[in-house]
Every structure is written in C-alpha cells, then in structure tokens.
Amino acid sequence: MFDEFPQIDNGLLRDLKRAIDEGFRAFTRSYGDAIETMFDPLRHFLNWSEKLLTGTPWPIIILIAAGLAWFASRSARMVIGCVATLCLIGAFGMWDDMMKTISMILTSTLMAIAVGLPIGVLMSRSDRVQAVVNPVLDVMQTMPPFVYLIPVVMLLGIGKVPGLIAVVIYAIPPMIRLTNLGIRQVDGEVLEAADAFGSSRWQRLVKAELPLALPTIMAGINQTIMMALAMVVIASMIGVQGLGQPVLQAISNQYFTLGLFNGLAIVGIAIVFDRVSQAWGRRIQKHRGGHHV
Amino acid sequence: MSEPIGIEIRNLYKIFGPRGADYVDAVNRGMTKQELNDRYRHVLGLRDINIDIPAGAIQVVMGLSGSGKSTLIRHINRLIDPTSGQILIEGQDVVGMTPQVLREFRRHKTAMVFQKFGLLPHRTVIENVGYGLEVQGVDHAARDKVSMRWIERVGLLGFETKYPSQLSGGMQQRVGLARALANDAPILLMDEAYSALDPLIRYDMQTVLLDLQKEVRKTIVFITHDLDEALRIGDRIALLRDGQVIQQGTGQDIVLNPADDYVANFVQHVDRGKVVQVGSVMEPLGINGTAPAMMVKSDATLTDAVRQMMAKGVHFLEVQDKGGKPVGRLSLERAISVAAGAA
Ligand SMILES: Nc1ncnc2c1ncn2[C@@H]1O[C@H](COP(=O)(O)OP(=O)(O)OP(=O)(O)O)[C@@H](O)[C@H]1O
Ligand SMILES: [Mg+2]
C-alpha cells in the first residue's frame, strides 16, 4: 500500500514536461536570434578583452600584475607571490589558457558588479524588494549550475556568451547580498547628517552610503570572483575556453596529471585574486574604524 | 553673515506607529503615553508642543531619556515628519515643504550637530567640514577656504588632513561643529552635541559655542539632559516630560518657580547663586533709610553680589539697571538665603 508514493499520472506528467519544453522551444525559435543580437556587445567585449590579454607580450602582463599587486597591498611579498604564481603557471604551459580564464573572470566580475550593485541598492531601499529578491538568490545559490545551463544553451547555443551568463548567474548572489547588507548597516546618524545638510538622494548614495558600505561590498566582490573561478570548469562544458577545458578533457580521458595541473592553476589564480583584493580592501578601510584614538 | 531668524512651533504632535493620526484626538482628550502604548501599540513622541524661539536666542530643550528631545529637534529640519502641527520659519511652514524646497531649506537655513558626531569616516577633517558646501555645489577652492577658516576657529588647525578615527571625541565634535558653522545657516540644531564628551572638554566646548554666538549670532536649539549645561548656555529653557512641555522660561524662572514636583526635583541640586540674578530677588528701594554705599548691576548673579559685599565688608548693595538707574537694593542676608535655597 505504502510501497510507492502516489504520483501524478504518468501520461499527465509527460504532457506537462512536454508542454513546458515546447513552450520554451517556441520562445527560443521566435526570440532566440533577437536575444543573441542583444548580447552582441557583450560578445565583442569578451573577444576584445581576451585578445588583449592573450595578445599582450607576457613580460608586460607580468609587469602590470606586479604593479596592481603593489598598488593594492604595498607589500613586496605580495608582489613576489603574485609574479611567482603567474610564472609557474606559464612555465607549465598554461599561459594562454590562464589569460583566457582571467579575461573571463574579469568580464564576469565586471558584469556581476554592473548588475548586482544596482539590485543591491534597490534591495536596501525597500523591505518588499528584499523579500522578493532574497528567495530568488537562495534558488540561484542552491540550484545545481547544470540545470540553468540548459535554458541558457537552448537560448544562446554554445559559446562564450552563454558561458559568461552562466558564470554571472552563479557568481552574482554574494555581490547583491553584501551590497544590500552593507548599505543597511550604515550608521543611521551619519545618514541623518547627510540628510540634514540637504543631500539629494543621489548625493546621499554616492557620498555616504556607498563609501561607508564599501568594505562589505568589497567582500562581496571578492566572493563573486571566487565563485566565478569555481564555475570556470563547469562553464567550459558549454564552450568557455581556458583552464576549465583541459580539466574536462582530463575527466573524460582519465588524464590525472593534466587535470591536476589545470586545477592547481585555477587555485593559484584564486589565491592571487583573493589576497590582492583583500589587501586592497584593508588598505581602503584603514581610516574607517570609527573608534577613537 | 545671515540674519538670525526665529522658529515658531505650533500644536506639534508626533505619534509613532502606522496609524498615528487616528490617535491625535484620543491623546488630546488626555490619553497618556502609557495607555496609548498598552492599548494601541503606538508611541507618543510629542504632544501639543508650542514653543516660540526668538531670532538669535539659544533655546535649550531638557528632559530625561525618552522624553522626546531628539524627536522634537528633528522636526525643525523635518528629519521626522509630524503627525500634526506646524513649524513656522520666516513665515513658511516646514511641514508643508515639497522635497525640493525642503532640501534647499536644509542647505541654507539649518545646520545640525549630532551626539555621536555623524562624521563621514572615509573623509578627512577638511572634507567633512566642507560637506554642506559641497552638497550645495560650491566649488572645491571656495569650499576649502571657508572650511579652513572654521577649522581654525574651532582650534583644529593642523588636523585638516586627518581622518575622524584619528581624533579624540572632543576633537571630532569640533569637526561636527565646524561642519555646521561652515554652512553659515541662521539656525543651528544641536542634539546632545556635548553629551559624549567628558566634563572638562564639555565646558571648553560650551565656551567655544558661547564665544561664537557673540560673533555670529544664530538661533540655536540646544538639547541636553545636563541642567548645569542648560543654565550656562540657554537664554531660554523648555522642559519636556513624556513628550510634553511642562515648563518653559529663563533658567531663573525655572529654578525660582518650578512648575511642579518633577521640575523641582530636576532643579533642587542647582547652585542657585550662580543662576539667579540680583534683579529678580532685590527688594524695593527705600524700605530702610540708609542708602547703600556700593552698587551692583541687576543682571549680576547672587554669587557675584555676595562676593562683592564680603570683599568690601558691606551689608547692602544698590541695584542698578543697564542704564545705571537705581531700581532696588539687596541685603547680604537675602542674597545668601536665596542662594542657599531658603527663600
Ligand atoms: N522611530 C520611532 N518609532 C517608535 N518610537 C520612537 C521612534 N523614535 C523615538 N521613539 C520613541 O519616542 C520617545 C522619545 O524618543 P526620543 O529619542 O525623542 O527621546 P530623547 O528625549 O531624545 O531621549 P535620549 O535622551 O535617550 O536621547 C521614546 O519613547 C522613544 O522610544
Ligand atoms: Mg535623544
């Protein structure tokens, strides 16, 4: 009697799935091209940044990386660590793949910021928006990424842009959440002061709320970068080039060493991004303690 | 320099809660803060406040914690919207202002100093002081010039590129004061601006304010729960309890004629000799034949008068008004008994 859970009639279930799939396919047929054109600027940008990174001679890239690390941390150790990681990955023959991955990460992070920051600000403005967005973010964070690869691929096919979109969907929740949180945590008296001196809403946002929320927002950006890196392997399933693809090959062909090298390269990049962005975050909040001397 | 302007607060009510307006009548009919909270879950913030603040005066608002002081002062620049009532400044009702008009009003007519300073931690001292001007759209050079003048005036020269977290509490509040003054607004709102400072620095900052007031003459609303501070600073004092004004007048009025036990309790530990002026306790001229040899101005304090009599070894003083006309006399005995609280 209770051996089997009473389920919806098999035929009905099949019809339901078919109806939804048909509907989505029809949608893809009629709007797919339009949507693809809509994302054209994104593809151009992706191609441009990839060409820039792979086309620039390696000594210049290393120099720029060292410069950024120094600017962010003012620490020689950080610069040496950063340069050594890049050189090591290059020496093991993964330079081009690394550049492609970095280009992907930078683009998807920029996009996550461009989309996530305004959403986070809106969320901080209204409890109702927060109540709607939060469960959506929960779903985005718990849904296995393979699942939303399917509609993205149906709509846009295989390639960089769908890969980018999949990465952004996966990586954007912490950006939105921490922007919202950061702004909500801003000291009420400082905001009252901003209002009392006659700030417009925009002035209040850019002169008080965002700068005061910046440390939290930076933590969000950091997490977004880490999640984007974690997604790189999965996104390579739908045509994103870079360090993820060899890993994929390694899985299907059982090349353990190939997988390990590329995996370690991803870890290396993650550590560099993480340490550098955190050092920068610490440096900009040096004076924000708010405590008395 | 802007001319001082007065503030008239008329029938101001504030009831916190989603349906505050529905309970104004009930409160009017005598419902207490406690009843309102118990029965309707609304908080009585202010009840029928009427205060006229003359242009150029320092109005102190006093009361215990939760009596509604912050709520009241935030109505003057409408950081809080009232449930009903009016706030008239230069004939204009602040309550009815559109957002744009309100913003201009805040930029040019009012400035505020906060208890916990409310400084922007990511900005240096000079950038904080110039904030009001920046919001108004004043250009960088002009802003820095004005800011530097006020930074110097509050005694922070040399600290202009420091960040707030690098300064002590007293210095941070000087920044808060300079920021408010840089705006050159005729109305200055100070919500427990000095409460977070220790006594010596607080006295110091009171002096800064009083000196400034001689120069720039603003209409100042000053919130405090410290009676000594209120008496030292205030031209007029209003006492709040449970959102209601229970007495207003000069410091002397309140010390000499407390309206009820609550006020009497509040003022019982005051050094009356330093507050009460000779003019308010003198006796008429000529009840006693002998004309006093020494004289004293009617706005001198009793302590000053007693000190003068002791120094000269006399028992009577002739009291003169500002023009030097004799208006009464004061005996040593009366001065001491009033100062000691016996009369
Ligand atoms: N936003 C609000 N919602 C509900 N009640 C409020 C709100 N703001 C203030 N109150 C209530 O209004 C009353 C007056 O508060 P207010 O902050 O004006 O007191 P205060 O005299 O400034 O006290 P303190 O000396 O502690 O600063 C208090 O009972 C407080 O709980
Ligand atoms: Mg208060």
XYZ file of C-alpha atoms and ligand atoms in Angstrom:
668
model
C 0.000 0.000 0.000
C 2.631 2.498 1.038
C 5.406 0.993 -1.036
C 5.085 3.510 -3.740
C 4.392 7.201 -3.353
C 1.139 8.152 -5.053
C 2.360 10.179 -8.011
C 0.702 12.166 -10.732
C -0.461 10.021 -13.602
C 2.484 9.219 -15.867
C 0.811 10.478 -19.000
C -0.115 13.757 -17.357
C 3.419 14.247 -16.135
C 4.831 13.595 -19.580
C 2.396 16.025 -21.137
C 3.294 18.663 -18.586
C 7.025 18.363 -19.229
C 6.445 18.315 -22.944
C 4.231 21.377 -22.820
C 6.815 23.379 -20.886
C 9.646 22.266 -23.151
C 7.593 23.008 -26.256
C 6.707 26.415 -24.911
C 10.314 27.245 -24.207
C 11.418 25.943 -27.580
C 8.833 28.059 -29.296
C 10.049 31.028 -27.328
C 13.602 30.257 -28.393
C 12.609 29.932 -32.038
C 10.874 33.282 -32.119
C 13.147 35.316 -29.842
C 16.443 33.423 -29.768
C 18.023 35.472 -32.544
C 16.834 38.739 -31.098
C 18.240 37.825 -27.715
C 21.503 36.765 -29.280
C 21.800 40.133 -31.036
C 21.047 41.807 -27.751
C 24.108 40.161 -26.260
C 26.323 41.115 -29.208
C 28.058 43.981 -27.414
C 28.907 41.546 -24.661
C 30.471 39.129 -27.114
C 32.509 41.916 -28.640
C 33.709 42.988 -25.262
C 34.621 39.415 -24.323
C 36.524 38.902 -27.573
C 38.281 42.198 -27.147
C 39.412 41.526 -23.589
C 40.531 38.010 -24.475
C 42.530 39.270 -27.422
C 44.022 41.975 -25.271
C 45.166 39.538 -22.610
C 46.427 36.800 -24.931
C 47.894 39.279 -27.418
C 49.923 41.306 -24.947
C 53.540 40.064 -24.553
C 53.951 38.147 -21.319
C 56.559 40.445 -19.713
C 54.116 43.330 -19.917
C 51.335 41.271 -18.343
C 53.670 40.299 -15.501
C 54.678 43.902 -15.048
C 51.071 45.053 -14.902
C 50.178 42.282 -12.465
C 53.119 43.241 -10.251
C 52.072 46.885 -10.427
C 48.487 46.061 -9.447
C 49.631 43.875 -6.577
C 51.884 46.657 -5.329
C 49.160 49.280 -5.657
C 46.722 47.083 -3.747
C 48.947 45.882 -0.952
C 52.156 47.960 -0.815
C 53.839 44.730 0.145
C 56.833 43.251 -1.650
C 55.906 39.747 -0.515
C 52.534 40.062 -2.189
C 54.169 41.215 -5.435
C 56.675 38.359 -5.409
C 53.979 35.784 -4.647
C 51.796 37.116 -7.417
C 54.577 37.143 -10.044
C 55.839 33.707 -8.999
C 52.372 32.176 -9.367
C 51.941 33.599 -12.860
C 55.410 32.443 -13.945
C 54.872 28.973 -12.566
C 51.574 28.536 -14.390
C 53.199 29.847 -17.576
C 56.158 27.544 -17.224
C 53.841 24.545 -17.109
C 52.442 25.516 -20.497
C 49.173 27.026 -19.363
C 49.832 30.706 -20.101
C 47.283 31.151 -22.874
C 44.592 29.197 -21.054
C 45.281 31.251 -17.959
C 44.869 34.508 -19.870
C 41.572 33.296 -21.306
C 40.338 32.369 -17.865
C 41.429 35.672 -16.361
C 39.686 37.521 -19.157
C 36.532 35.551 -18.442
C 36.762 36.196 -14.710
C 37.353 39.903 -15.125
C 34.483 40.288 -17.562
C 32.041 38.285 -15.493
C 33.051 40.126 -12.324
C 32.569 43.486 -14.020
C 29.174 42.354 -15.210
C 28.226 40.999 -11.801
C 29.113 44.388 -10.302
C 27.270 46.322 -13.003
C 24.116 44.274 -12.494
C 24.450 43.356 -8.831
C 25.239 46.772 -7.379
C 22.033 48.477 -8.553
C 19.953 45.475 -7.498
C 21.614 45.500 -4.084
C 20.948 49.231 -3.727
C 17.289 48.779 -4.662
C 17.027 45.933 -2.195
C 18.434 48.051 0.600
C 15.836 50.732 -0.146
C 12.777 48.568 0.290
C 11.906 45.658 2.515
C 9.440 44.496 -0.107
C 12.110 44.259 -2.811
C 14.308 42.445 -0.325
C 11.541 39.962 0.413
C 11.218 39.197 -3.306
C 14.903 39.122 -4.257
C 16.183 37.067 -1.321
C 14.354 33.822 -2.187
C 15.402 34.233 -5.822
C 19.023 34.454 -4.689
C 18.524 31.399 -2.486
C 17.318 29.442 -5.506
C 20.223 30.712 -7.620
C 22.705 29.621 -5.000
C 21.292 26.162 -4.363
C 20.162 25.186 -7.851
C 22.857 22.944 -9.386
C 24.524 25.058 -12.099
C 23.992 22.303 -14.673
C 20.268 22.980 -14.506
C 20.383 26.553 -15.621
C 22.992 25.772 -18.227
C 20.173 24.030 -20.138
C 17.914 27.036 -20.879
C 20.931 29.274 -21.451
C 22.245 26.852 -24.060
C 18.792 26.446 -25.618
C 18.533 30.192 -25.989
C 22.045 31.140 -26.967
C 23.724 27.934 -28.056
C 27.266 27.025 -27.125
C 29.985 29.624 -26.762
C 31.499 32.372 -24.726
C 28.431 34.493 -24.149
C 26.197 31.759 -22.742
C 29.165 30.657 -20.653
C 29.606 34.172 -19.342
C 25.941 34.431 -18.493
C 26.033 31.121 -16.658
C 29.066 32.275 -14.680
C 27.428 35.597 -13.810
C 24.213 33.913 -12.675
C 26.257 31.637 -10.453
C 28.544 34.326 -9.078
C 26.261 37.324 -8.636
C 24.331 36.455 -5.420
C 27.054 37.467 -2.927
C 27.515 40.758 -4.776
C 23.812 41.569 -4.412
C 23.513 40.304 -0.858
C 26.538 42.111 0.503
C 25.690 45.383 -1.237
C 22.263 45.238 0.392
C 23.719 44.289 3.754
C 26.467 46.903 3.602
C 24.072 49.731 2.882
C 21.597 48.610 5.515
C 24.362 48.568 8.113
C 25.478 52.153 7.525
C 25.325 54.159 10.756
C 21.963 55.935 10.948
C 23.395 59.108 12.432
C 25.778 59.577 9.511
C 22.847 59.293 7.133
C 20.844 61.739 9.220
C 23.785 64.117 8.949
C 23.861 63.686 5.178
C 20.140 64.435 5.036
C 20.349 67.329 7.471
C 22.813 69.122 5.202
C 20.394 68.801 2.303
C 21.901 65.951 0.274
C 19.811 64.770 -2.647
C 19.110 61.044 -2.790
C 21.905 60.574 -5.296
C 24.392 62.608 -3.231
C 23.474 60.608 -0.172
C 24.062 57.347 -2.059
C 27.425 58.194 -3.603
C 28.839 60.408 -0.861
C 27.690 58.491 2.205
C 26.002 55.136 1.698
C 28.263 53.507 -0.884
C 31.575 54.681 0.609
C 30.502 53.532 4.064
C 29.278 50.218 2.697
C 32.414 49.769 0.585
C 34.235 47.303 2.876
C 31.203 44.998 2.813
C 30.735 45.493 -0.925
C 34.407 44.630 -1.421
C 33.860 41.383 0.463
C 31.003 40.704 -1.956
C 33.227 41.334 -4.980
C 35.852 39.037 -3.530
C 33.326 36.228 -3.083
C 31.967 36.826 -6.572
C 35.450 36.404 -8.049
C 35.960 33.173 -6.130
C 32.636 31.761 -7.265
C 33.299 32.768 -10.864
C 36.589 30.842 -10.718
C 34.819 27.822 -9.313
C 32.345 27.984 -12.187
C 35.019 28.091 -14.876
C 35.272 24.299 -15.143
C 31.522 23.807 -15.404
C 31.177 26.644 -17.904
C 33.802 25.019 -20.114
C 31.151 22.353 -20.807
C 29.341 24.909 -22.907
C 32.316 26.217 -24.757
C 34.150 28.576 -22.433
C 37.838 28.306 -23.205
C 40.611 28.483 -20.680
C 41.821 26.386 -17.797
C 38.477 24.610 -17.480
C 38.570 22.794 -20.795
C 41.665 20.669 -20.137
C 40.069 19.635 -16.852
C 37.030 18.479 -18.766
C 39.225 16.542 -21.196
C 41.103 15.071 -18.291
C 37.871 13.752 -16.797
C 36.689 12.072 -19.974
C 40.120 10.646 -20.837
C 41.326 9.947 -17.306
C 44.451 12.151 -17.590
C 45.054 12.695 -13.911
C 48.124 14.939 -14.220
C 46.545 17.226 -16.824
C 43.556 17.695 -14.574
C 45.732 18.299 -11.544
C 47.920 20.931 -13.222
C 44.977 22.911 -14.515
C 43.147 22.534 -11.255
C 46.160 23.835 -9.343
C 46.460 26.724 -11.797
C 42.876 27.718 -11.004
C 43.653 27.503 -7.300
C 46.745 29.660 -7.860
C 44.773 32.355 -9.644
C 42.106 32.218 -6.953
C 44.654 32.761 -4.217
C 46.243 35.671 -6.046
C 42.903 37.376 -6.691
C 41.766 36.761 -3.144
C 44.890 38.034 -1.408
C 45.295 41.068 -3.631
C 41.672 42.159 -3.401
C 41.613 41.642 0.353
C 44.801 43.619 0.827
C 43.280 46.416 -1.176
C 40.084 46.228 0.856
C 42.081 46.500 4.084
C 44.040 49.430 2.780
C 40.997 51.486 1.832
C 39.380 50.929 5.194
C 42.346 51.882 7.248
C 40.617 55.016 8.496
C 37.131 53.637 8.739
C 37.371 52.083 12.145
C 35.230 54.789 13.705
C 36.875 54.158 17.065
C 38.592 56.931 18.975
C 42.323 57.131 19.353
C 26.614 86.800 7.500
C 23.000 85.639 7.552
C 20.453 87.424 9.730
C 19.106 85.323 12.601
C 15.548 84.056 12.143
C 13.029 82.804 14.680
C 11.249 79.473 14.936
C 7.604 79.036 15.915
C 6.435 75.566 16.828
C 2.650 75.293 16.885
C 0.475 72.448 18.195
C 3.030 69.853 17.236
C 2.046 66.201 17.724
C 4.023 63.112 16.896
C 2.631 59.644 17.411
C 4.897 56.840 16.194
C 3.137 53.946 14.526
C 1.309 53.101 11.312
C -1.909 54.927 12.202
C -0.638 57.744 14.386
C -3.048 60.342 13.016
C -6.037 58.324 14.277
C -4.996 58.772 17.875
C -4.321 62.511 17.991
C -7.864 63.116 19.253
C -7.572 60.469 21.918
C -4.269 61.937 23.088
C -5.868 65.347 23.038
C -8.622 64.098 25.302
C -5.997 63.042 27.818
C -4.819 59.559 26.940
C -1.372 59.039 28.445
C 1.732 57.709 26.736
C 1.396 54.503 28.754
C -2.258 53.941 27.793
C -1.581 54.655 24.143
C 1.219 52.127 24.144
C -0.694 49.451 26.069
C -3.947 49.764 24.197
C -2.947 50.679 20.635
C 0.751 49.844 20.380
C 1.590 53.383 19.294
C 4.283 55.519 20.909
C 3.508 59.055 21.942
C 6.502 61.075 20.778
C 5.297 64.651 21.206
C 2.066 66.133 22.491
C 0.868 69.627 21.682
C 4.231 71.354 21.655
C 4.141 75.148 21.417
C 7.461 76.940 21.598
C 8.411 80.346 20.211
C 12.123 80.681 19.717
C 13.170 84.283 19.121
C 15.731 85.082 16.437
C 19.270 84.933 17.757
C 18.419 83.167 21.020
C 19.754 79.939 22.439
C 16.809 77.700 23.263
C 17.677 74.736 25.428
C 15.406 71.691 25.489
C 15.801 69.460 28.531
C 14.297 66.259 29.730
C 15.082 62.738 30.792
C 15.919 59.975 28.353
C 12.926 59.138 26.183
C 11.132 62.407 26.878
C 11.127 63.325 23.181
C 14.021 65.777 22.865
C 15.554 64.188 19.775
C 12.127 63.777 18.255
C 11.410 67.464 18.767
C 14.646 68.807 17.320
C 14.355 66.514 14.281
C 11.035 68.115 13.433
C 12.662 71.504 12.945
C 14.532 70.330 9.834
C 11.956 67.597 9.242
C 14.187 64.609 9.612
C 10.954 63.390 11.230
C 7.518 64.198 9.807
C 4.982 65.319 12.409
C 1.606 63.694 12.867
C 0.066 67.144 13.032
C 1.068 70.728 13.739
C 3.180 73.449 12.207
C 6.735 74.704 12.308
C 6.929 78.256 11.039
C 10.252 79.703 9.974
C 10.267 83.024 8.157
C 6.523 82.647 7.709
C 6.938 79.314 5.923
C 5.602 76.042 7.270
C 8.375 73.438 7.198
C 5.768 70.686 7.394
C 4.265 71.641 4.037
C 7.517 71.899 2.076
C 7.961 69.820 -1.081
C 11.109 67.663 -1.176
C 12.993 70.192 -3.322
C 12.035 73.154 -1.143
C 12.905 71.154 1.962
C 16.316 70.309 0.524
C 17.056 73.970 -0.212
C 15.805 74.867 3.256
C 18.158 72.329 4.846
C 21.067 73.524 2.726
C 20.726 77.190 3.517
C 18.687 77.689 6.679
C 19.668 74.945 9.094
C 22.756 73.064 10.201
C 22.947 70.258 12.721
C 25.421 68.815 15.215
C 24.936 65.237 16.378
C 25.531 63.427 19.648
C 27.737 60.772 18.085
C 29.171 63.343 15.672
C 27.821 61.769 12.461
C 31.072 62.383 10.584
C 31.915 60.607 7.342
C 34.732 58.219 8.322
C 36.207 57.997 4.821
C 36.721 61.734 4.587
C 39.390 63.921 6.115
C 38.563 66.724 8.511
C 38.537 69.362 5.801
C 36.380 67.220 3.527
C 33.930 66.663 6.359
C 33.760 70.343 7.238
C 33.100 71.220 3.596
C 30.337 68.640 3.189
C 27.428 71.071 3.421
C 29.002 73.412 0.884
C 29.845 70.511 -1.405
C 26.227 69.402 -1.410
C 25.237 72.963 -2.283
C 27.518 72.810 -5.315
C 30.179 75.254 -4.080
C 33.457 74.631 -5.929
C 36.455 72.993 -4.350
C 38.658 76.035 -3.799
C 35.937 78.186 -2.254
C 34.862 75.277 -0.083
C 38.347 74.679 1.284
C 38.797 78.358 2.023
C 35.658 78.523 4.147
C 36.417 75.150 5.751
C 39.921 76.223 6.745
C 38.533 79.340 8.404
C 36.199 77.300 10.582
C 38.754 74.597 11.269
C 40.991 77.316 12.614
C 38.143 78.912 14.549
C 37.321 75.694 16.440
C 41.002 75.101 17.156
C 41.808 72.242 14.796
C 44.452 73.894 12.664
C 46.996 71.294 11.580
C 44.487 68.440 11.712
C 42.707 69.173 8.440
C 44.076 66.125 6.608
C 43.457 63.713 9.473
C 40.608 61.212 9.438
C 37.928 61.269 12.164
C 39.126 57.963 13.613
C 42.494 59.594 14.276
C 40.927 62.252 16.520
C 39.664 62.200 20.108
C 35.955 62.588 20.826
C 36.288 66.257 21.705
C 38.167 66.950 18.504
C 35.637 65.027 16.445
C 32.862 67.152 17.855
C 34.815 70.262 16.922
C 34.755 68.921 13.392
C 30.997 68.428 13.719
C 30.640 71.999 14.947
C 32.864 73.404 12.201
C 30.876 71.484 9.597
C 27.665 73.026 10.895
C 29.133 76.526 11.058
C 30.703 76.360 7.596
C 27.188 76.251 6.204
C 26.506 79.735 7.545
C 22.901 78.784 8.239
C 20.916 81.029 10.578
C 19.571 78.070 12.559
C 21.853 75.683 14.423
C 20.411 72.447 15.792
C 22.443 70.610 18.418
C 21.149 67.261 19.672
C 23.069 66.393 22.826
C 26.093 67.601 20.948
C 28.250 67.580 24.074
C 26.827 64.605 25.964
C 29.508 62.221 24.753
C 32.345 64.472 25.962
C 33.980 64.385 29.350
C 33.248 67.299 31.731
C 36.338 69.449 31.134
C 36.148 69.206 27.360
C 32.449 69.780 27.565
C 32.949 73.014 29.493
C 35.521 74.015 26.929
C 33.140 73.361 24.053
C 30.385 75.338 25.784
C 32.782 78.253 25.939
C 33.564 77.842 22.245
C 29.859 77.960 21.484
C 29.157 80.994 23.662
C 32.096 82.900 22.162
C 30.957 82.030 18.676
C 27.437 83.107 19.455
C 28.724 86.574 20.331
C 30.301 86.774 16.863
C 27.884 85.075 14.523
C 24.558 85.248 16.367
C 22.477 82.294 15.301
C 19.223 80.883 16.506
C 20.380 77.789 18.366
C 18.307 74.875 19.597
C 20.433 73.003 22.094
C 19.398 69.673 23.561
C 20.882 68.428 26.790
C 19.962 66.464 29.859
C 22.523 68.291 31.946
C 20.978 71.123 33.937
C 24.252 72.957 34.558
C 24.879 72.994 30.832
C 21.329 74.180 30.181
C 21.648 77.041 32.664
C 25.037 78.096 31.385
C 24.111 78.094 27.705
C 20.395 78.710 27.455
C 18.702 82.067 27.096
C 15.519 80.064 27.459
C 14.847 76.534 28.601
C 11.955 74.204 27.829
C 11.473 71.091 29.946
C 9.977 68.005 28.356
C 8.374 65.005 30.003
C 6.675 62.165 28.118
C 6.592 64.307 25.001
C 5.006 67.290 26.700
C 6.400 70.697 27.621
C 5.918 71.008 31.361
C 7.644 74.335 31.806
C 9.432 76.900 29.703
C 11.125 80.153 30.551
C 14.518 81.504 31.516
C 16.843 79.444 33.671
C 15.999 81.672 36.628
C 12.242 81.222 36.145
C 12.643 77.513 36.281
C 14.982 77.488 39.254
C 12.987 80.010 41.282
C 9.455 78.904 40.340
C 9.421 75.240 39.342
C 6.038 74.357 37.831
C 5.666 71.042 39.646
C 7.476 68.424 41.704
C 9.108 66.919 38.645
C 10.750 70.219 37.778
C 11.511 70.955 41.432
C 13.308 67.615 41.601
C 15.225 68.476 38.487
C 16.482 71.806 39.831
C 16.980 71.021 43.503
C 20.716 70.462 43.258
C 21.469 73.551 41.246
C 23.834 76.158 42.616
C 21.216 78.915 42.650
C 23.743 81.596 43.471
C 25.271 81.160 40.025
C 21.946 81.229 38.205
C 19.717 83.741 39.945
C 20.286 87.352 39.043
C 20.212 90.175 41.521
C 17.355 91.867 39.652
C 14.904 89.055 40.289
C 15.276 88.911 44.074
C 16.014 92.529 45.040
C 13.821 94.466 47.429
C 12.259 97.834 46.657
C 14.326 100.912 47.279
C 13.997 102.857 50.472
C 12.410 100.484 52.983
C 15.451 101.087 55.074
C 16.660 104.645 55.476
C 20.365 104.308 54.961
C 21.404 104.482 51.317
C 23.829 101.673 50.344
C 27.333 102.790 49.555
C 28.074 100.200 46.860
C 26.115 99.273 43.771
C 25.635 96.261 41.543
C 24.093 95.706 38.083
C 20.747 93.956 38.074
C 21.948 91.145 35.804
C 24.822 90.148 38.114
C 24.457 86.784 39.845
C 23.883 86.451 43.568
C 27.284 84.841 43.987
C 28.918 87.879 42.407
C 26.954 90.195 44.673
C 27.812 88.267 47.816
C 31.470 88.177 46.849
C 31.421 91.946 46.338
C 29.804 92.606 49.717
C 32.226 90.314 51.530
C 35.202 91.945 49.888
C 34.087 95.419 50.829
C 32.609 94.492 54.214
C 29.171 95.987 53.479
C 25.710 94.546 54.107
C 23.712 96.272 51.390
C 24.077 96.942 47.688
C 22.200 99.323 45.496
C 20.876 97.581 42.384
C 21.073 99.480 39.113
C 19.585 98.665 35.723
C 21.595 98.689 32.497
C 21.290 102.460 32.223
C 22.682 102.970 35.713
C 19.318 103.942 37.229
C 18.789 102.691 40.805
C 15.947 100.126 40.814
C 16.227 98.363 44.166
C 18.505 97.095 46.879
C 19.868 93.804 48.016
C 20.850 92.757 51.506
C 23.602 90.246 52.219
C 21.144 88.225 54.247
C 18.620 87.974 51.413
C 21.305 87.145 48.862
C 22.628 84.312 50.978
C 19.246 82.886 51.879
C 18.071 82.799 48.243
C 21.361 81.302 47.105
C 21.083 78.636 49.797
C 17.551 77.825 48.712
C 15.943 79.007 51.922
C 13.775 81.712 50.357
N 11.090 55.725 15.153
C 10.458 55.534 16.318
N 9.464 54.636 16.427
C 8.813 54.453 17.594
N 9.077 55.111 18.714
C 10.048 56.028 18.679
C 10.800 56.292 17.488
N 11.708 57.250 17.752
C 11.538 57.571 19.037
N 10.558 56.837 19.607
C 10.055 56.938 20.981
O 9.747 58.282 21.237
C 10.111 58.637 22.551
C 11.038 59.829 22.531
O 12.276 59.439 21.966
P 13.475 60.455 21.779
O 14.540 59.744 21.069
O 12.966 61.705 21.172
O 13.906 60.722 23.277
P 15.093 61.618 23.834
O 14.472 62.596 24.763
O 15.910 62.150 22.720
O 15.898 60.564 24.676
P 17.501 60.412 24.855
O 17.890 61.342 25.956
O 17.645 58.983 25.254
O 18.134 60.725 23.546
C 10.714 57.405 23.176
O 9.714 56.770 23.942
C 11.110 56.556 22.006
O 11.024 55.204 22.326
Mg 17.945 61.849 22.028
